Short mmCIF file of C-alpha atoms in Angstrom, two decimals:
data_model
loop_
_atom_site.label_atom_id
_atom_site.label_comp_id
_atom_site.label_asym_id
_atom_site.label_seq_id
_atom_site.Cartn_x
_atom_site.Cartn_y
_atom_site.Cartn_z
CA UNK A 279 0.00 0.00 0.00
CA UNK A 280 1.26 3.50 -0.39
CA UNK A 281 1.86 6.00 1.94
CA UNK A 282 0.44 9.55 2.38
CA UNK A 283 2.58 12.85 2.27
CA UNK A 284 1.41 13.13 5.94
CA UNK A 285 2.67 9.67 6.47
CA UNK A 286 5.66 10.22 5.12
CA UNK A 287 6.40 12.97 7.33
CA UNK A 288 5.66 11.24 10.29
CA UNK A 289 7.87 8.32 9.24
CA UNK A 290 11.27 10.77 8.90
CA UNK A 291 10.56 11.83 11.97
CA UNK A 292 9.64 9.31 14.17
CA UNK A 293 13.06 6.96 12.77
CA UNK A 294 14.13 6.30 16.52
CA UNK A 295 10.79 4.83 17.88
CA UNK A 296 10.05 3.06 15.12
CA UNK A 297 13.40 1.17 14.78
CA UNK A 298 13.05 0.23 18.55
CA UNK A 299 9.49 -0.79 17.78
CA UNK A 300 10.85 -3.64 15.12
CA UNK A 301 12.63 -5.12 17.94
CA UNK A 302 8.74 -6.14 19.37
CA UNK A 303 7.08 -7.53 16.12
CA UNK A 304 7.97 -10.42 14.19
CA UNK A 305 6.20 -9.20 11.25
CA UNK A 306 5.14 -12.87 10.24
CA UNK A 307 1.81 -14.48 8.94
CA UNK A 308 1.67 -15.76 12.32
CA UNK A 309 2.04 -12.71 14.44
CA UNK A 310 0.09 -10.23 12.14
CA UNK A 311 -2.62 -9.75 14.83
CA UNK A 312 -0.70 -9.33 17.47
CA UNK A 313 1.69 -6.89 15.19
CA UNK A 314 -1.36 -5.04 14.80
CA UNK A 315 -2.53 -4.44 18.06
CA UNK A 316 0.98 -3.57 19.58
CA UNK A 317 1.72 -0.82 16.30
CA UNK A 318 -1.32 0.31 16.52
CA UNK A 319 -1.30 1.13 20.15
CA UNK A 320 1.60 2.96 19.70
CA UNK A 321 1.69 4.65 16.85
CA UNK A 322 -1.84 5.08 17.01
CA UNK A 323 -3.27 6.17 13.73
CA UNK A 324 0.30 5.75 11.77
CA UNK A 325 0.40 1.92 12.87
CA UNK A 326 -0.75 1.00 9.43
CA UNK A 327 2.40 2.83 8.04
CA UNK A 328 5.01 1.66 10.01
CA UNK A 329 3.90 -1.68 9.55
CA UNK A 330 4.08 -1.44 6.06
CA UNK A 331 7.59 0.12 6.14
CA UNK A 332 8.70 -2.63 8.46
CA UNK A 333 7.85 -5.01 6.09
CA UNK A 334 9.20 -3.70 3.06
CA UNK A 335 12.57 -2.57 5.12
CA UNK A 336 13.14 -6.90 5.57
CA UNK A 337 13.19 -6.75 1.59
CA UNK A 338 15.05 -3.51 1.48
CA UNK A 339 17.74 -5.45 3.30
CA UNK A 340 18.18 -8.18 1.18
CA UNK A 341 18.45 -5.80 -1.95
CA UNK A 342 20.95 -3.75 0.17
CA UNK A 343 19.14 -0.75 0.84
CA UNK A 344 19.99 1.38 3.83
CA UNK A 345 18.37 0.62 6.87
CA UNK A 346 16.79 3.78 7.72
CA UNK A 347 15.79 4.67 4.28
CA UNK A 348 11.24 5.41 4.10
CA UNK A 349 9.76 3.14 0.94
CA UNK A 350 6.57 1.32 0.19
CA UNK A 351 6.59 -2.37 0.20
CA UNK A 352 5.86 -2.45 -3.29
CA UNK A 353 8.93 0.37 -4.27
CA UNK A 354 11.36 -2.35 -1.92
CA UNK A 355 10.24 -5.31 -4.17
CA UNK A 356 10.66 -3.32 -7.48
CA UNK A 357 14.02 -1.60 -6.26
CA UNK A 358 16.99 -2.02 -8.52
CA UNK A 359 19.99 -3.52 -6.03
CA UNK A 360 22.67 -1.03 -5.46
CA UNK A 361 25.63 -2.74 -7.30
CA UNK A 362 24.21 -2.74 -10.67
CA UNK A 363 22.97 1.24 -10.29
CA UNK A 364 26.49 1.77 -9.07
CA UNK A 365 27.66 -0.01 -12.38
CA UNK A 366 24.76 2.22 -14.29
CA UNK A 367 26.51 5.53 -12.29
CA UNK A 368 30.03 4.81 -13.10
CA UNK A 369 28.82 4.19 -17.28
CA UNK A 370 27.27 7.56 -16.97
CA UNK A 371 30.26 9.54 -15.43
CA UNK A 372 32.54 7.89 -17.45
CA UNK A 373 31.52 9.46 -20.51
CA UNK A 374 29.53 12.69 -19.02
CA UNK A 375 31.79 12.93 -15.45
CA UNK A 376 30.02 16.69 -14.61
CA UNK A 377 27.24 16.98 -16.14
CA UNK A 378 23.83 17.06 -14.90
CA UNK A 379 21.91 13.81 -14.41
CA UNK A 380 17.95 13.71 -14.43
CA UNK A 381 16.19 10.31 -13.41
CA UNK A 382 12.84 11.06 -14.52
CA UNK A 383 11.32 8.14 -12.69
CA UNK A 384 12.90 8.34 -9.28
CA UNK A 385 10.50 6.53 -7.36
CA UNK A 386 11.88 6.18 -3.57
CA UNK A 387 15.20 7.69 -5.04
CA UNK A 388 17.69 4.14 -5.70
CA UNK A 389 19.13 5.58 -8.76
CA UNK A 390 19.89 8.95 -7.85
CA UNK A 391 21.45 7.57 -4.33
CA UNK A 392 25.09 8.64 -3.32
CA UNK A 393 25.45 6.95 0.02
CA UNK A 394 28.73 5.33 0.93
CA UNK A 395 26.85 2.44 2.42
CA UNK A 396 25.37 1.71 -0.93
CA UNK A 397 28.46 0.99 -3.00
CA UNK A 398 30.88 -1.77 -2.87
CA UNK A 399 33.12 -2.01 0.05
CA UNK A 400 31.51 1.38 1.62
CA UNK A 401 33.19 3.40 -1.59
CA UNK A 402 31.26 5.97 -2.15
CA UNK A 403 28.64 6.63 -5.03
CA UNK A 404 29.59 7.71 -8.74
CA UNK A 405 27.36 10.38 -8.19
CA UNK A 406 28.43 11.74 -5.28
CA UNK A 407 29.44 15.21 -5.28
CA UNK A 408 27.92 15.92 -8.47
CA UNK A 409 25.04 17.04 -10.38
CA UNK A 410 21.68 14.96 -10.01
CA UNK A 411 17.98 15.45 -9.92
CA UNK A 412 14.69 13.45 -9.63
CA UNK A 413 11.40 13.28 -10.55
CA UNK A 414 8.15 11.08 -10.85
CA UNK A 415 4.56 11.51 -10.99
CA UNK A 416 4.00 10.10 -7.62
CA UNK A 417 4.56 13.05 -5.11
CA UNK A 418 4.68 10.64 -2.40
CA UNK A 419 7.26 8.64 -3.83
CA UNK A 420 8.71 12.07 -4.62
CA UNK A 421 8.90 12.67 -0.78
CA UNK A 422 10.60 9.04 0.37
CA UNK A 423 12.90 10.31 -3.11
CA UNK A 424 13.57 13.64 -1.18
CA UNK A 425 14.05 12.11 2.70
CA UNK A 426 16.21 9.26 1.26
CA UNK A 427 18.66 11.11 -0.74
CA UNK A 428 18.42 14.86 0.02
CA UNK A 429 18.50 15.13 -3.51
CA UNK A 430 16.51 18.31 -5.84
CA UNK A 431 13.19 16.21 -6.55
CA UNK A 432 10.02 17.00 -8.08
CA UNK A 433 6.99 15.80 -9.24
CA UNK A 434 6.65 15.44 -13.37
CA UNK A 435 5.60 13.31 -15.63
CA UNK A 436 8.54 11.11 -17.36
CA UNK A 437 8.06 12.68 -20.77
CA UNK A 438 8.30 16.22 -19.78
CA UNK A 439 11.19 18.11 -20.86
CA UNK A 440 11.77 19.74 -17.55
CA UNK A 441 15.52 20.43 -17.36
CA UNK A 442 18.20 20.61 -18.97
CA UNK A 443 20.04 17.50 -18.42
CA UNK A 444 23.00 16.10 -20.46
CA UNK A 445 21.85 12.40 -19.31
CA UNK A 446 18.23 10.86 -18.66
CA UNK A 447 17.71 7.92 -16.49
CA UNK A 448 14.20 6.11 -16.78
CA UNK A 449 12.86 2.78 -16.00
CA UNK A 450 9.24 2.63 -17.68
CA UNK A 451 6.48 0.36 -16.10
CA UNK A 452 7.58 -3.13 -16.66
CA UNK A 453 3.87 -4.84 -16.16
CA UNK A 454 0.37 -4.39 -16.60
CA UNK A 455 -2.83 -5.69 -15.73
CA UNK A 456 -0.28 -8.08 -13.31
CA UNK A 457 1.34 -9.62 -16.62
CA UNK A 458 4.94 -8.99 -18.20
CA UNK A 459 5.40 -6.03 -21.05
CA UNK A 460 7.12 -7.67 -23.80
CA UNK A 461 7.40 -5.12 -26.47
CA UNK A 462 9.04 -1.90 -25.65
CA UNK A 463 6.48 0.01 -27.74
CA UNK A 464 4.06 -0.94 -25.05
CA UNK A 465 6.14 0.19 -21.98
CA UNK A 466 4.97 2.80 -19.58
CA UNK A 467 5.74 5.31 -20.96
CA UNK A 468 6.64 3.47 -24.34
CA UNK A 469 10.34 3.39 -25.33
CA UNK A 470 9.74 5.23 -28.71
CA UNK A 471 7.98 8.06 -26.49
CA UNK A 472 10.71 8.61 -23.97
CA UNK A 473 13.50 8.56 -26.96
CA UNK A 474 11.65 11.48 -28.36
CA UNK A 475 10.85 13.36 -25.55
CA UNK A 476 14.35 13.52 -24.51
CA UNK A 477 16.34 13.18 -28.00
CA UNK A 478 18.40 16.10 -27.25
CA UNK A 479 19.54 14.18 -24.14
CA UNK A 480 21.62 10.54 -23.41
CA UNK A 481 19.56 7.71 -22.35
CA UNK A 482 20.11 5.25 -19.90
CA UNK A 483 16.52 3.33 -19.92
CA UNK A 484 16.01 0.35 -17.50
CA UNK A 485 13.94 -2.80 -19.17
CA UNK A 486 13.30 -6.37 -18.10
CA UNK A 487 15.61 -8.31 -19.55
CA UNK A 488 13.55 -10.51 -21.53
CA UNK A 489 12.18 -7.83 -24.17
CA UNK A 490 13.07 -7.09 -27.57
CA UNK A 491 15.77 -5.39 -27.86
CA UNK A 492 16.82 -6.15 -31.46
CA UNK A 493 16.45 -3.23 -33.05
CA UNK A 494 18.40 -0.87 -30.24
CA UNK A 495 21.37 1.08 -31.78
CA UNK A 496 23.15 2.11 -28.86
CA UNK A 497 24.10 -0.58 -26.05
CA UNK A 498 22.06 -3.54 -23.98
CA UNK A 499 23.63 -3.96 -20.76
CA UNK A 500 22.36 -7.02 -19.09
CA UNK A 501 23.01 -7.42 -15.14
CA UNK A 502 22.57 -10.56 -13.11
CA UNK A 503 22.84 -10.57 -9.31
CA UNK A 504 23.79 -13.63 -7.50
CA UNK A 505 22.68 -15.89 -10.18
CA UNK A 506 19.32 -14.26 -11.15
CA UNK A 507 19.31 -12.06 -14.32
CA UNK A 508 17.48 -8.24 -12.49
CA UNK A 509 17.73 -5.86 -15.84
CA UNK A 510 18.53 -5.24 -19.28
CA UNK A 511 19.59 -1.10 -19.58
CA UNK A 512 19.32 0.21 -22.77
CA UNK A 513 22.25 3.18 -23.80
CA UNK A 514 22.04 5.53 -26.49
CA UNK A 515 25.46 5.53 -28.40
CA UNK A 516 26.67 8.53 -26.27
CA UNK A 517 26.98 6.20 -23.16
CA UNK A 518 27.96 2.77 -24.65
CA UNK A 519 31.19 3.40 -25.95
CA UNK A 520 30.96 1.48 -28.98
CA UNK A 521 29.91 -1.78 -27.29
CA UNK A 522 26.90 -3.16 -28.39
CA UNK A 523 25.94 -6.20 -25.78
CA UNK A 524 27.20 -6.14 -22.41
CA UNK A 525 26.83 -8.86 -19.64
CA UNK A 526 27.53 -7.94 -15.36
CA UNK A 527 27.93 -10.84 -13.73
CA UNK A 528 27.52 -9.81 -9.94
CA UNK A 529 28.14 -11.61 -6.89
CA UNK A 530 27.91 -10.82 -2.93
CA UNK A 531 27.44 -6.82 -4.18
CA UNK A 532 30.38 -7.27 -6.09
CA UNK A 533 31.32 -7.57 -9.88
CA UNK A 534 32.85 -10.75 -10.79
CA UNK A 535 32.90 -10.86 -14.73
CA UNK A 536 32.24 -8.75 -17.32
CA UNK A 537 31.64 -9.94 -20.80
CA UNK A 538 31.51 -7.76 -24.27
CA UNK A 539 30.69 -7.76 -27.76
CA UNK A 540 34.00 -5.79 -28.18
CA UNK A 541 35.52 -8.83 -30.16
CA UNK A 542 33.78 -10.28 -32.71
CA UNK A 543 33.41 -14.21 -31.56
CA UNK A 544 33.45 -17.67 -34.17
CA UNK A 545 30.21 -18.38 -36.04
CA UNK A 546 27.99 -20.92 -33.93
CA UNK A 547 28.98 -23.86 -36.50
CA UNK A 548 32.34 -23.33 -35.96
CA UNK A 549 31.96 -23.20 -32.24
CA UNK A 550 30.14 -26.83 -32.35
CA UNK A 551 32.26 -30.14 -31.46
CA UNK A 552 31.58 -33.47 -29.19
CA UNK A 553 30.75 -33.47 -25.70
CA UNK A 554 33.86 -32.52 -23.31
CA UNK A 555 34.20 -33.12 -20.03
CA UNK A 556 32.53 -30.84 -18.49
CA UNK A 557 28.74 -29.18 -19.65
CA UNK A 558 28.58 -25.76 -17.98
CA UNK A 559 25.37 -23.11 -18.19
CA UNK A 560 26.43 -19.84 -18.07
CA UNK A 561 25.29 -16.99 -16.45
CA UNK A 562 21.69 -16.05 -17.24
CA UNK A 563 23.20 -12.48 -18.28
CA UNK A 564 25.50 -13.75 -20.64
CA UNK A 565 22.54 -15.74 -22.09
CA UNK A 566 20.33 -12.63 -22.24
CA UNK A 567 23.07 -10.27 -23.77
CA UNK A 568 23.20 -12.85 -26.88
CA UNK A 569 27.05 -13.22 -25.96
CA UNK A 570 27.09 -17.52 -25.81
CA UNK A 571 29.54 -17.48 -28.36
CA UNK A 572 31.56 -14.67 -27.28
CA UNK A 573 32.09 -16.30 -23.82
CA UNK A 574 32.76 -19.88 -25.24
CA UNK A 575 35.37 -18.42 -27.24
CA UNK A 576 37.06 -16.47 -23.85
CA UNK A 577 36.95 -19.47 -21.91
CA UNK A 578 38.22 -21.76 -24.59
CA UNK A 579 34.70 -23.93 -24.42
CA UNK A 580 33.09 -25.05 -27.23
CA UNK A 581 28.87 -25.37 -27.84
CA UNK A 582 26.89 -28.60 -27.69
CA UNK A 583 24.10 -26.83 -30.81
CA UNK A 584 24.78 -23.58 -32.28
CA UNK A 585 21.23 -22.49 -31.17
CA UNK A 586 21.35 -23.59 -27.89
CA UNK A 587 23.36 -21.94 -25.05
CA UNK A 588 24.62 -25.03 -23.03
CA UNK A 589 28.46 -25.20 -23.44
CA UNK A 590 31.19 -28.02 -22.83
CA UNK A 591 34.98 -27.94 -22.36
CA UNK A 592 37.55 -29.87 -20.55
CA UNK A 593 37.48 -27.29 -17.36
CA UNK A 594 35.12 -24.90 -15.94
CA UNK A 595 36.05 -21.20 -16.19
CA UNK A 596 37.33 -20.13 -12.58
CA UNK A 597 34.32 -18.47 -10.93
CA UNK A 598 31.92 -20.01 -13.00
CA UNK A 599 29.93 -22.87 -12.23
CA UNK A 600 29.46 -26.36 -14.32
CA UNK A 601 29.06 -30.68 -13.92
CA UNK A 602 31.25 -33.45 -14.75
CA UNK A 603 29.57 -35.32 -17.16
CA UNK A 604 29.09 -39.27 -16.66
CA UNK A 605 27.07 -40.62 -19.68
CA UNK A 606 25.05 -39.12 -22.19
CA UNK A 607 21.72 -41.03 -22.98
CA UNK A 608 18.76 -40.91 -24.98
CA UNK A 609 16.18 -39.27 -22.83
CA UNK A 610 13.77 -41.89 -22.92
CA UNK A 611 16.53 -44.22 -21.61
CA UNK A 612 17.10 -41.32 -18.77
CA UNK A 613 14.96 -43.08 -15.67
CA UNK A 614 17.13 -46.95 -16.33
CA UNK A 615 20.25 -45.27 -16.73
CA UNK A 616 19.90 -43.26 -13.45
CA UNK A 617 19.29 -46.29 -11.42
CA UNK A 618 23.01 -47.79 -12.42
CA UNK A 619 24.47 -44.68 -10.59
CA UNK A 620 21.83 -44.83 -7.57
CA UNK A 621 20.45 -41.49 -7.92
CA UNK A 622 18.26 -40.39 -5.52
CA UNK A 623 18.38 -36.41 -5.71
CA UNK A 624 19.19 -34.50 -8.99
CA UNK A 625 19.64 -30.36 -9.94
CA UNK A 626 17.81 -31.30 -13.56
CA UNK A 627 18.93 -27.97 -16.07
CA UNK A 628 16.69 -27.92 -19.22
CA UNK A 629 17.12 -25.97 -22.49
CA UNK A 630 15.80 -26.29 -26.20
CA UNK A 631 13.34 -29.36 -25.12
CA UNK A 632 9.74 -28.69 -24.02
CA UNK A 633 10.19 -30.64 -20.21
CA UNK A 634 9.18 -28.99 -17.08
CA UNK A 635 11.98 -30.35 -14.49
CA UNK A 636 9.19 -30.85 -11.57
CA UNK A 637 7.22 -33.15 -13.92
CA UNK A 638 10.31 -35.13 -14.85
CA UNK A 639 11.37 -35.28 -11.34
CA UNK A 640 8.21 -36.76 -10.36
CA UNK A 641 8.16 -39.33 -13.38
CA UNK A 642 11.80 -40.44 -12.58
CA UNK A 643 10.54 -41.15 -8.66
CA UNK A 644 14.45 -41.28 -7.58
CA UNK A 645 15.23 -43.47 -4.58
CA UNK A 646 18.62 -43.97 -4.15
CA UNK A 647 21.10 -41.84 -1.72
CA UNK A 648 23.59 -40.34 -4.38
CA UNK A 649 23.37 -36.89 -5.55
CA UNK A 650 23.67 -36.41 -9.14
CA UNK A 651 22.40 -33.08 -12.34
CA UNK A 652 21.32 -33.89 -15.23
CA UNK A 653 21.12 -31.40 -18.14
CA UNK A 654 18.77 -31.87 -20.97
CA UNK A 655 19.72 -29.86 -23.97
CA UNK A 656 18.75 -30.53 -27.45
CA UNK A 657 21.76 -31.24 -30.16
CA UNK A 658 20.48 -31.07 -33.96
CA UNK A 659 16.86 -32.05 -33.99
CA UNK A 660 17.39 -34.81 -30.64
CA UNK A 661 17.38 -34.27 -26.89
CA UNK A 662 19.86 -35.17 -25.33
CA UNK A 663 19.97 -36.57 -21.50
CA UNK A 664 23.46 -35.85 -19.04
CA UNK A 665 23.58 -37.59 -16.80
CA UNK A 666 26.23 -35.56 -14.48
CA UNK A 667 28.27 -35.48 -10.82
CA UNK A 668 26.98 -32.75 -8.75
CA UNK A 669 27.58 -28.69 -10.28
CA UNK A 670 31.04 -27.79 -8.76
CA UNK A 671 32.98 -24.70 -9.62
CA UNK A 672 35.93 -23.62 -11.41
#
């Protein structure tokens, strides 16, 4: 639920009580009544609120927001984690290092943050010390923006042209009607709307990850966070510096791997040989970004199909994860084969075959007491079964 301007005041000031009051609640399905009546009894008619920014300050933390920062529950589930806007910061003032920044959908204020205890290793923000403004159409989120950052913020609608800002910073409505926006024409505000409402300007445009992208000239940056892919950003040519697919591989708020488009990689047919000994996944960034090939060729791997993304090689690429493979079987020869190994529990990774790996589990009805993966991938026109050790890393 959202908050009122009046509630929003109340939560800046009353920071002290309220984070002694989260010592009392446990803020459960279990204790919701009783979280009620003790909030409510002492917050009185604010109860409501603090509950709700309880709540959404035990996601906050696991995204890395600061603890005393005011947000919705809803803004702390759609919050981009600080490393990868501290990876969006550093792009911009690589290229644009003083001028002024405008994120025109600044929501509870993530993007336009500059707190030390944001960045990696306490540094402090890319931003800090320099030029940045915010605005959004919600004037509440517009005052969390404004308590959270101390930043110039103001309510306006995303395609106004409302300063004069070298760089623009949006992340359009993802969803609606509770489903997934596939086509950026249909974002909120569309993509084709925001590029010409702020042409004079650099974009950096958050998107989910899955959307077409195709036909963007600048750079797709693609960011996963501790093995689950967050966003694809979208830069004009201004702020990609000649790249044209990008893949952040973070880890523990840190950056771990970063893979380009900067050299041009084999054709997939050329990248195609026999099963190695290992059969490795890669990151689900690297997979977005369309840079398989441009990985495999890094790493000194090689590809299974040219159209599908599982990769082999005879190691795994430190940092990265992968199995051992023991036998490769015709899948409907998968269930008998299992049973020579003793398989009772299996990590089952599926790709270019229509198999949902909770059905197949169920079918297999393991009951041994050795752990095992098994990767179903499709080579040519058949699917293929692994049967593999347990994933280990490189």
């Amino acid at each position: 639920m959202a908050f009122s301007r009046a509630e929003v005041s109340y939560l800046v000031q009353q920071q002290a009580e309220i984070n002694e009051a989260e010592h009392h609640v446990g803020l459960t399905y279990s204790t919701v009544i009783a979280d009620t009546a003790y909030l409510s009894k002492r917050f009185g008619d604010f109860g409501r609120c603090v509950s709700e920014l309880l709540r959404a300050r035990r996601v906050g933390a696991r995204k890395g927001l600061p603890p005393d920062w005011i947000y919705p529950l809803e803004a702390a589930e759609q919050a981009t984690p600080p490393a990868v806007v501290w990876q969006r910061q550093r792009r911009i003032r690589e290229f644009f290092p003083d001028e002024l920044v405008h994120d025109v959908t600044c929501s509870v204020g993530t993007e336009i943050a500059t707190r030390a205890d944001l960045g990696e290793a306490g540094e402090s923000s890319p931003f800090h010390g320099t030029s940045v403004v915010g605005s959004d159409l919600d004037i509440t989120r517009v005052a969390c923006a404004h308590a959270n950052t101390h930043r110039p913020v103001f309510v306006a609608d995303a395609l106004a042209h409302t300063t004069n800002a070298r760089v623009i910073i949006a992340d359009p409505a993802r969803r609606a009607g509770g489903r997934r926006i596939p086509r950026p024409e249909d974002l909120l505000p569309p993509l084709p709307d925001l590029v010409a409402a702020h042409g004079d300007a650099e974009l950096a445009i958050k998107c989910a990850p899955g959307i077409d992208y195709s036909a963007w000239e600048g750079l797709v940056s693609v960011a996963s966070v501790d093995g689950g892919v967050k966003e694809a950003c979208l830069y004009t040519p201004g702020l990609a510096g000649g790249e044209r697919r990008e893949a952040i591989i973070i880890r523990d708020g840190t950056v771990v791997d970063r893979v380009t488009s900067a050299e041009t990689p084999p054709d997939g047919e050329d990248l195609v040989a026999a099963p190695g000994e290992f059969i490795l996944d890669p990151d689900g960034a690297i997979v977005r970004a369309g840079l398989v090939r441009n990985f495999a060729a890094r790493e000194g791997l090689w590809m299974l199909d040219p159209r599908i993304a599982h990769l082999t090689g005879d190691a795994i690429p430190r940092g990265y994860s992968g199995f051992r493979i023991l036998e490769d079987v015709p899948l409907k020869k998968l269930k008998k084969a299992l049973g020579a190994y003793n398989v009772g529990s299996a990590e089952i990774l599926v790709r270019g075959v229509d198999i949902n790996p909770d059905s197949l589990r169920k079918k297999l009805k393991l009951k041994g007491d050795t752990p095992a993966a098994i990767v179903i991938t499709r080579i040519g026109k058949t699917a293929h079964a692994f049967i593999c050790t347990p994933r280990q890393w490189g």
